[in-house]
PDB file of C-alpha atoms in Angstrom:
ATOM      1  CA  GLU A   1       9.987 -15.869  -6.835  1.00 80.00           C
ATOM      2  CA  PRO A   2       8.025 -15.766  -3.592  1.00 84.00           C
ATOM      3  CA  GLU A   3       4.303 -13.897  -3.281  1.00 93.00           C
ATOM      4  CA  VAL A   4       1.671 -12.750  -0.749  1.00 96.00           C
ATOM      5  CA  THR A   5      -1.047 -15.092  -1.933  1.00 97.00           C
ATOM      6  CA  GLN A   6      -4.833 -14.680  -1.029  1.00 98.00           C
ATOM      7  CA  THR A   7      -7.971 -16.407  -0.786  1.00 97.00           C
ATOM      8  CA  PRO A   8     -10.991 -16.114  -1.679  1.00 97.00           C
ATOM      9  CA  SER A   9     -10.215 -13.858  -4.975  1.00 97.00           C
ATOM     10  CA  HIS A  10     -13.797 -12.667  -4.212  1.00 97.00           C
ATOM     11  CA  GLN A  11     -16.401 -13.182  -1.493  1.00 97.00           C
ATOM     12  CA  VAL A  12     -19.952 -12.117  -1.612  1.00 98.00           C
ATOM     13  CA  THR A  13     -21.376 -12.054   2.076  1.00 98.00           C
ATOM     14  CA  GLN A  14     -25.121 -10.807   3.304  1.00 98.00           C
ATOM     15  CA  MET A  15     -24.587  -7.970   5.755  1.00 98.00           C
ATOM     16  CA  GLY A  16     -24.445  -8.997   9.333  1.00 97.00           C
ATOM     17  CA  GLN A  17     -22.673 -11.969   8.045  1.00 98.00           C
ATOM     18  CA  GLU A  18     -19.016 -12.814   9.421  1.00 98.00           C
ATOM     19  CA  VAL A  19     -16.514 -13.535   7.106  1.00 98.00           C
ATOM     20  CA  ILE A  20     -12.869 -14.908   6.924  1.00 98.00           C
ATOM     21  CA  LEU A  21     -10.590 -13.738   4.381  1.00 98.00           C
ATOM     22  CA  ARG A  22      -7.169 -15.220   4.618  1.00 97.00           C
ATOM     23  CA  CYS A  23      -3.740 -14.610   3.638  1.00 97.00           C
ATOM     24  CA  VAL A  24      -0.466 -16.146   3.414  1.00 97.00           C
ATOM     25  CA  PRO A  25       2.622 -14.100   3.871  1.00 96.00           C
ATOM     26  CA  ILE A  26       5.786 -14.705   2.061  1.00 94.00           C
ATOM     27  CA  SER A  27       7.976 -17.577   4.255  1.00 90.00           C
ATOM     28  CA  ASN A  28      10.823 -15.877   5.931  1.00 88.00           C
ATOM     29  CA  HIS A  29       9.060 -12.155   6.713  1.00 91.00           C
ATOM     30  CA  LEU A  30       7.998 -11.273   9.641  1.00 90.00           C
ATOM     31  CA  TYR A  31       5.308  -8.624   9.646  1.00 93.00           C
ATOM     32  CA  PHE A  32       2.297  -8.512   8.876  1.00 95.00           C
ATOM     33  CA  TYR A  33      -0.368  -5.737   7.421  1.00 96.00           C
ATOM     34  CA  TRP A  34      -3.973  -5.763   6.234  1.00 98.00           C
ATOM     35  CA  TYR A  35      -5.064  -2.762   4.068  1.00 98.00           C
ATOM     36  CA  ARG A  36      -8.135  -1.894   2.328  1.00 97.00           C
ATOM     37  CA  GLN A  37      -9.405   0.139  -0.998  1.00 97.00           C
ATOM     38  CA  ILE A  38     -12.489   1.077  -1.199  1.00 96.00           C
ATOM     39  CA  LEU A  39     -13.719   1.540  -5.213  1.00 93.00           C
ATOM     40  CA  GLY A  40     -12.153   4.616  -6.545  1.00 90.00           C
ATOM     41  CA  GLN A  41     -10.341   5.450  -3.123  1.00 93.00           C
ATOM     42  CA  LYS A  42      -7.019   5.531  -1.353  1.00 94.00           C
ATOM     43  CA  VAL A  43      -5.876   2.254  -0.248  1.00 96.00           C
ATOM     44  CA  GLU A  44      -6.061   2.652   3.335  1.00 97.00           C
ATOM     45  CA  PHE A  45      -3.670   0.723   6.670  1.00 96.00           C
ATOM     46  CA  LEU A  46      -6.288  -1.203   8.743  1.00 97.00           C
ATOM     47  CA  VAL A  47      -3.727  -2.958  11.403  1.00 96.00           C
ATOM     48  CA  SER A  48      -0.117  -4.194  11.319  1.00 93.00           C
ATOM     49  CA  PHE A  49       1.132  -7.589  12.848  1.00 94.00           C
ATOM     50  CA  TYR A  50       4.429  -8.473  14.283  1.00 91.00           C
ATOM     51  CA  ASN A  51       4.944 -11.431  16.915  1.00 90.00           C
ATOM     52  CA  ASN A  52       1.491 -12.523  17.268  1.00 91.00           C
ATOM     53  CA  GLU A  53       0.428  -9.045  18.318  1.00 93.00           C
ATOM     54  CA  ILE A  54      -0.970  -5.853  16.365  1.00 94.00           C
ATOM     55  CA  SER A  55       1.602  -2.993  16.275  1.00 91.00           C
ATOM     56  CA  GLU A  56      -0.562  -0.311  14.930  1.00 91.00           C
ATOM     57  CA  LYS A  57      -4.285  -0.326  14.143  1.00 94.00           C
ATOM     58  CA  SER A  58      -5.989   2.384  12.503  1.00 94.00           C
ATOM     59  CA  GLU A  59      -9.847   4.106  13.323  1.00 94.00           C
ATOM     60  CA  ILE A  60     -10.923   1.735  11.145  1.00 94.00           C
ATOM     61  CA  PHE A  61      -9.835  -0.954  13.068  1.00 96.00           C
ATOM     62  CA  ASP A  62     -12.953  -1.555  15.162  1.00 94.00           C
ATOM     63  CA  ASP A  63     -13.852  -4.097  17.329  1.00 95.00           C
ATOM     64  CA  GLN A  64     -15.620  -5.601  14.169  1.00 96.00           C
ATOM     65  CA  PHE A  65     -12.262  -6.630  13.023  1.00 97.00           C
ATOM     66  CA  SER A  66     -10.138  -8.947  14.506  1.00 97.00           C
ATOM     67  CA  VAL A  67      -6.607 -10.354  13.089  1.00 97.00           C
ATOM     68  CA  GLU A  68      -4.870 -14.138  13.721  1.00 95.00           C
ATOM     69  CA  ARG A  69      -1.756 -15.955  12.835  1.00 92.00           C
ATOM     70  CA  PRO A  70      -3.672 -19.865  13.881  1.00 86.00           C
ATOM     71  CA  ASP A  71      -0.727 -21.363  12.747  1.00 87.00           C
ATOM     72  CA  GLY A  72       2.514 -20.726  10.651  1.00 79.00           C
ATOM     73  CA  SER A  73       1.878 -19.899   7.848  1.00 87.00           C
ATOM     74  CA  ASN A  74      -1.510 -18.597   7.505  1.00 94.00           C
ATOM     75  CA  PHE A  75      -2.648 -14.533   8.727  1.00 96.00           C
ATOM     76  CA  THR A  76      -6.578 -14.281   8.739  1.00 97.00           C
ATOM     77  CA  LEU A  77      -8.544 -10.997   8.935  1.00 98.00           C
ATOM     78  CA  LYS A  78     -12.058 -11.489  10.407  1.00 98.00           C
ATOM     79  CA  ILE A  79     -14.890  -9.675  10.297  1.00 98.00           C
ATOM     80  CA  ARG A  80     -17.672 -10.176  12.940  1.00 96.00           C
ATOM     81  CA  SER A  81     -20.961  -8.655  11.755  1.00 95.00           C
ATOM     82  CA  THR A  82     -20.707  -6.768   7.952  1.00 97.00           C
ATOM     83  CA  LYS A  83     -21.791  -4.097   6.972  1.00 97.00           C
ATOM     84  CA  LEU A  84     -22.359  -2.386   3.690  1.00 97.00           C
ATOM     85  CA  GLU A  85     -19.663  -0.171   3.734  1.00 96.00           C
ATOM     86  CA  ASP A  86     -17.449  -2.773   4.309  1.00 97.00           C
ATOM     87  CA  SER A  87     -17.428  -3.565   0.692  1.00 98.00           C
ATOM     88  CA  ALA A  88     -13.819  -3.123  -0.630  1.00 98.00           C
ATOM     89  CA  MET A  89     -10.697  -4.674  -1.923  1.00 98.00           C
ATOM     90  CA  TYR A  90      -9.113  -6.106   1.267  1.00 98.00           C
ATOM     91  CA  PHE A  91      -4.454  -6.298   0.278  1.00 98.00           C
ATOM     92  CA  CYS A  92      -2.803  -8.593   2.731  1.00 98.00           C
ATOM     93  CA  ALA A  93       0.383  -7.366   3.126  1.00 97.00           C
ATOM     94  CA  SER A  94       4.137  -8.635   4.555  1.00 95.00           C
ATOM     95  CA  SER A  95       7.562  -7.533   5.259  1.00 92.00           C
ATOM     96  CA  GLU A  96      10.954  -8.937   6.278  1.00 87.00           C
ATOM     97  CA  VAL A  97      11.581  -6.527   9.416  1.00 77.00           C
ATOM     98  CA  GLY A  98       9.381  -4.083  10.185  1.00 68.00           C
ATOM     99  CA  GLY A  99      10.976  -0.822   9.542  1.00 63.00           C
ATOM    100  CA  ARG A 100      11.053   2.127   6.924  1.00 62.00           C
ATOM    101  CA  ASP A 101      13.924   0.898   5.076  1.00 69.00           C
ATOM    102  CA  TYR A 102      11.427  -2.551   3.960  1.00 78.00           C
ATOM    103  CA  GLU A 103       8.990  -2.399   1.194  1.00 88.00           C
ATOM    104  CA  GLN A 104       5.664  -4.290   1.540  1.00 92.00           C
ATOM    105  CA  TYR A 105       4.975  -6.943  -0.481  1.00 94.00           C
ATOM    106  CA  PHE A 106       1.356  -6.794  -1.259  1.00 97.00           C
ATOM    107  CA  GLY A 107      -0.980 -10.149  -2.300  1.00 97.00           C
ATOM    108  CA  PRO A 108      -3.361  -9.747  -5.190  1.00 96.00           C
ATOM    109  CA  GLY A 109      -6.448  -8.457  -2.819  1.00 97.00           C
ATOM    110  CA  THR A 110      -9.959 -10.296  -1.884  1.00 98.00           C
ATOM    111  CA  ARG A 111     -12.879  -8.853  -2.920  1.00 98.00           C
ATOM    112  CA  LEU A 112     -15.514  -8.236  -0.115  1.00 98.00           C
ATOM    113  CA  THR A 113     -18.710  -7.534  -1.647  1.00 98.00           C
ATOM    114  CA  VAL A 114     -21.707  -7.092   0.949  1.00 98.00           C
ATOM    115  CA  THR A 115     -25.290  -7.264   0.166  1.00 97.00           C
TER     116      THR A 115
ATOM    117  CA  SER B   1      -4.542  17.937   9.751  1.00 75.00           C
ATOM    118  CA  GLN B   2      -1.987  15.243   7.839  1.00 78.00           C
ATOM    119  CA  LYS B   3      -1.861  15.240   3.843  1.00 85.00           C
ATOM    120  CA  ILE B   4      -0.214  13.311   1.216  1.00 92.00           C
ATOM    121  CA  GLU B   5      -1.487  14.689  -2.279  1.00 93.00           C
ATOM    122  CA  GLN B   6      -0.641  13.052  -5.801  1.00 95.00           C
ATOM    123  CA  ASN B   7      -2.065  14.710  -8.882  1.00 85.00           C
ATOM    124  CA  SER B   8      -5.470  13.291  -9.517  1.00 78.00           C
ATOM    125  CA  GLU B   9      -5.784  14.571 -13.219  1.00 86.00           C
ATOM    126  CA  ALA B  10      -4.393  11.270 -15.298  1.00 92.00           C
ATOM    127  CA  LEU B  11      -0.921  11.676 -16.998  1.00 95.00           C
ATOM    128  CA  ASN B  12      -1.183  10.959 -20.957  1.00 96.00           C
ATOM    129  CA  ILE B  13       2.217  10.536 -22.392  1.00 96.00           C
ATOM    130  CA  GLN B  14       4.395   9.600 -25.612  1.00 97.00           C
ATOM    131  CA  GLU B  15       5.488   6.701 -25.665  1.00 97.00           C
ATOM    132  CA  GLY B  16       9.491   7.719 -25.177  1.00 97.00           C
ATOM    133  CA  LYS B  17       8.944  10.357 -23.667  1.00 97.00           C
ATOM    134  CA  THR B  18      10.019  11.154 -19.866  1.00 97.00           C
ATOM    135  CA  ALA B  19       6.746  10.695 -17.229  1.00 97.00           C
ATOM    136  CA  THR B  20       6.955  13.391 -14.146  1.00 97.00           C
ATOM    137  CA  LEU B  21       4.646  12.424 -11.316  1.00 97.00           C
ATOM    138  CA  THR B  22       4.521  14.643  -7.883  1.00 97.00           C
ATOM    139  CA  CYS B  23       4.253  13.715  -4.528  1.00 96.00           C
ATOM    140  CA  ASN B  24       3.297  16.154  -1.947  1.00 94.00           C
ATOM    141  CA  TYR B  25       2.548  16.046   2.119  1.00 91.00           C
ATOM    142  CA  THR B  26       2.281  17.826   5.043  1.00 88.00           C
ATOM    143  CA  ASN B  27       2.637  17.595   8.609  1.00 84.00           C
ATOM    144  CA  TYR B  28       4.994  15.090   8.206  1.00 79.00           C
ATOM    145  CA  SER B  29       7.676  14.828   9.086  1.00 68.00           C
ATOM    146  CA  PRO B  30      10.437  13.277   8.920  1.00 63.00           C
ATOM    147  CA  ALA B  31       9.333  10.615   6.299  1.00 68.00           C
ATOM    148  CA  TYR B  32      10.186   8.089   4.726  1.00 84.00           C
ATOM    149  CA  LEU B  33       8.879   7.830   1.109  1.00 90.00           C
ATOM    150  CA  GLN B  34       7.855   4.669  -0.855  1.00 92.00           C
ATOM    151  CA  TRP B  35       6.391   4.686  -4.391  1.00 96.00           C
ATOM    152  CA  TYR B  36       3.930   1.097  -5.669  1.00 97.00           C
ATOM    153  CA  ARG B  37       2.990   0.712  -8.837  1.00 98.00           C
ATOM    154  CA  GLN B  38      -1.021  -0.220  -9.389  1.00 97.00           C
ATOM    155  CA  ASP B  39      -2.654  -2.072 -11.702  1.00 96.00           C
ATOM    156  CA  PRO B  40      -6.201  -2.768 -12.216  1.00 92.00           C
ATOM    157  CA  GLY B  41      -7.630  -5.124  -9.456  1.00 89.00           C
ATOM    158  CA  ARG B  42      -4.311  -5.948  -8.754  1.00 93.00           C
ATOM    159  CA  GLY B  43      -2.315  -5.204  -5.351  1.00 95.00           C
ATOM    160  CA  PRO B  44      -0.009  -2.297  -4.890  1.00 97.00           C
ATOM    161  CA  VAL B  45       3.809  -3.488  -5.916  1.00 96.00           C
ATOM    162  CA  PHE B  46       6.925  -1.952  -4.656  1.00 94.00           C
ATOM    163  CA  LEU B  47       9.608  -0.078  -6.977  1.00 96.00           C
ATOM    164  CA  LEU B  48      11.160   2.186  -5.336  1.00 94.00           C
ATOM    165  CA  LEU B  49      12.009   4.125  -1.450  1.00 92.00           C
ATOM    166  CA  ILE B  50      13.546   6.964  -0.132  1.00 92.00           C
ATOM    167  CA  ARG B  51      14.605   8.075   2.555  1.00 89.00           C
ATOM    168  CA  GLU B  52      14.822  11.345   4.547  1.00 86.00           C
ATOM    169  CA  ASN B  53      17.987  12.349   3.903  1.00 88.00           C
ATOM    170  CA  GLU B  54      18.542  11.018   0.644  1.00 92.00           C
ATOM    171  CA  LYS B  55      18.341  13.731  -2.412  1.00 91.00           C
ATOM    172  CA  GLU B  56      17.824  10.921  -5.388  1.00 96.00           C
ATOM    173  CA  LYS B  57      17.674   7.484  -5.904  1.00 95.00           C
ATOM    174  CA  ARG B  58      17.750   5.423  -9.391  1.00 96.00           C
ATOM    175  CA  LYS B  59      16.622   2.304 -10.333  1.00 95.00           C
ATOM    176  CA  GLU B  60      17.106   0.715 -14.352  1.00 96.00           C
ATOM    177  CA  ARG B  61      13.904   3.516 -16.060  1.00 97.00           C
ATOM    178  CA  LEU B  62      13.166   5.252 -12.322  1.00 98.00           C
ATOM    179  CA  LYS B  63      14.112   7.987 -10.902  1.00 98.00           C
ATOM    180  CA  VAL B  64      12.923   9.252  -7.459  1.00 97.00           C
ATOM    181  CA  THR B  65      13.308  12.911  -5.948  1.00 96.00           C
ATOM    182  CA  PHE B  66      13.027  14.052  -2.754  1.00 93.00           C
ATOM    183  CA  ASP B  67      12.798  17.173  -0.617  1.00 91.00           C
ATOM    184  CA  THR B  68      11.915  17.781   2.127  1.00 86.00           C
ATOM    185  CA  THR B  69      12.309  21.672   2.479  1.00 89.00           C
ATOM    186  CA  LEU B  70       9.420  21.743   0.043  1.00 91.00           C
ATOM    187  CA  LYS B  71       7.495  18.007   1.336  1.00 90.00           C
ATOM    188  CA  GLN B  72       7.813  17.466  -1.906  1.00 93.00           C
ATOM    189  CA  SER B  73       8.311  13.910  -3.983  1.00 94.00           C
ATOM    190  CA  LEU B  74       8.825  13.875  -8.027  1.00 96.00           C
ATOM    191  CA  PHE B  75       8.638  10.238  -9.555  1.00 97.00           C
ATOM    192  CA  HIS B  76      10.198   9.803 -13.178  1.00 98.00           C
ATOM    193  CA  ILE B  77      10.017   7.082 -15.809  1.00 98.00           C
ATOM    194  CA  THR B  78      12.545   7.811 -18.117  1.00 98.00           C
ATOM    195  CA  ALA B  79      11.670   6.380 -22.340  1.00 98.00           C
ATOM    196  CA  SER B  80       8.535   5.309 -21.161  1.00 97.00           C
ATOM    197  CA  GLN B  81       6.764   2.367 -22.668  1.00 97.00           C
ATOM    198  CA  PRO B  82       3.445   0.959 -23.084  1.00 97.00           C
ATOM    199  CA  ALA B  83       3.427  -1.527 -19.975  1.00 98.00           C
ATOM    200  CA  ASP B  84       4.424   1.459 -17.728  1.00 98.00           C
ATOM    201  CA  SER B  85       0.364   2.474 -17.880  1.00 98.00           C
ATOM    202  CA  ALA B  86      -0.817   1.757 -14.660  1.00 97.00           C
ATOM    203  CA  THR B  87      -1.981   3.807 -11.301  1.00 97.00           C
ATOM    204  CA  TYR B  88       1.156   5.257  -9.515  1.00 98.00           C
ATOM    205  CA  LEU B  89       1.314   5.625  -5.432  1.00 97.00           C
ATOM    206  CA  CYS B  90       3.438   6.992  -3.366  1.00 96.00           C
ATOM    207  CA  ALA B  91       3.108   6.131   0.172  1.00 94.00           C
ATOM    208  CA  LEU B  92       4.792   7.889   3.599  1.00 90.00           C
ATOM    209  CA  LEU B  93       6.296   5.729   6.359  1.00 85.00           C
ATOM    210  CA  PRO B  94       5.687   7.671   9.496  1.00 80.00           C
ATOM    211  CA  TYR B  95       7.823   6.870  12.579  1.00 76.00           C
ATOM    212  CA  ASN B  96       6.890   4.196  15.137  1.00 73.00           C
ATOM    213  CA  GLN B  97       3.560   3.432  13.366  1.00 75.00           C
ATOM    214  CA  GLY B  98       3.908  -0.012  13.135  1.00 76.00           C
ATOM    215  CA  GLY B  99       5.150  -0.145   9.433  1.00 83.00           C
ATOM    216  CA  LYS B 100       1.528   1.671   8.464  1.00 88.00           C
ATOM    217  CA  LEU B 101       1.725   2.986   4.988  1.00 91.00           C
ATOM    218  CA  ILE B 102       0.297   6.203   4.497  1.00 92.00           C
ATOM    219  CA  PHE B 103      -0.689   6.184   0.357  1.00 95.00           C
ATOM    220  CA  GLY B 104      -1.941   9.043  -1.310  1.00 95.00           C
ATOM    221  CA  GLN B 105      -5.005   8.236  -3.858  1.00 95.00           C
ATOM    222  CA  GLY B 106      -2.499   7.404  -7.112  1.00 96.00           C
ATOM    223  CA  THR B 107      -2.134   8.827 -10.580  1.00 97.00           C
ATOM    224  CA  GLU B 108      -3.166   7.192 -13.420  1.00 97.00           C
ATOM    225  CA  LEU B 109      -0.041   7.491 -16.134  1.00 97.00           C
ATOM    226  CA  SER B 110      -0.830   6.376 -19.740  1.00 97.00           C
ATOM    227  CA  VAL B 111       1.605   5.499 -22.480  1.00 97.00           C
ATOM    228  CA  LYS B 112       0.297   5.912 -25.701  1.00 96.00           C
ATOM    229  CA  PRO B 113       2.381   4.294 -28.612  1.00 94.00           C
TER     230      PRO B 113
END
């Protein structure tokens, strides 16, 4: 069964450093998403992406964040200058079609620890 | 303000019984609602979706109801098994927001043998 994959599974970085989290969505999916979950808290939407453009972003997704689909398979989230409060689990998701009738398939997550 | 709330207390039930989880929302209308399962350290896994004009949806041992007047969804697992132990998340999908899922905080279910 196709699945979303994410690398690395765990990333430790120092405050102020740049990190890039990588995702490979399911191959025939067209809509891509990033969510994060701070330990013990809700899963929070960050951004959705379609046709090489951001469709929607949350207040969390400020200028420090960017997303890119550099080739036909990868989808990346970059945090330019990490803060302690960026420590969280980051989930990539994809869906076949954008819309409310379609489930989102989540990856296993990248645990980001900022020290 | 907009809210989506689930029972914050863990639900402990005996194997074979029916588990019922609640999801309430305010100031989202109309809405589609999805239910996901999350195991510790893992990503959410889609279970069921119910549309605003549907009252009930079933899939195997799972049943979801949706009352748009009460702004509430109930999620039932019948004949529960220890393998059903996990956190269950409800998520709203509002109109025209780029597929943005808005999650509740989840309810942890523990099924004892």
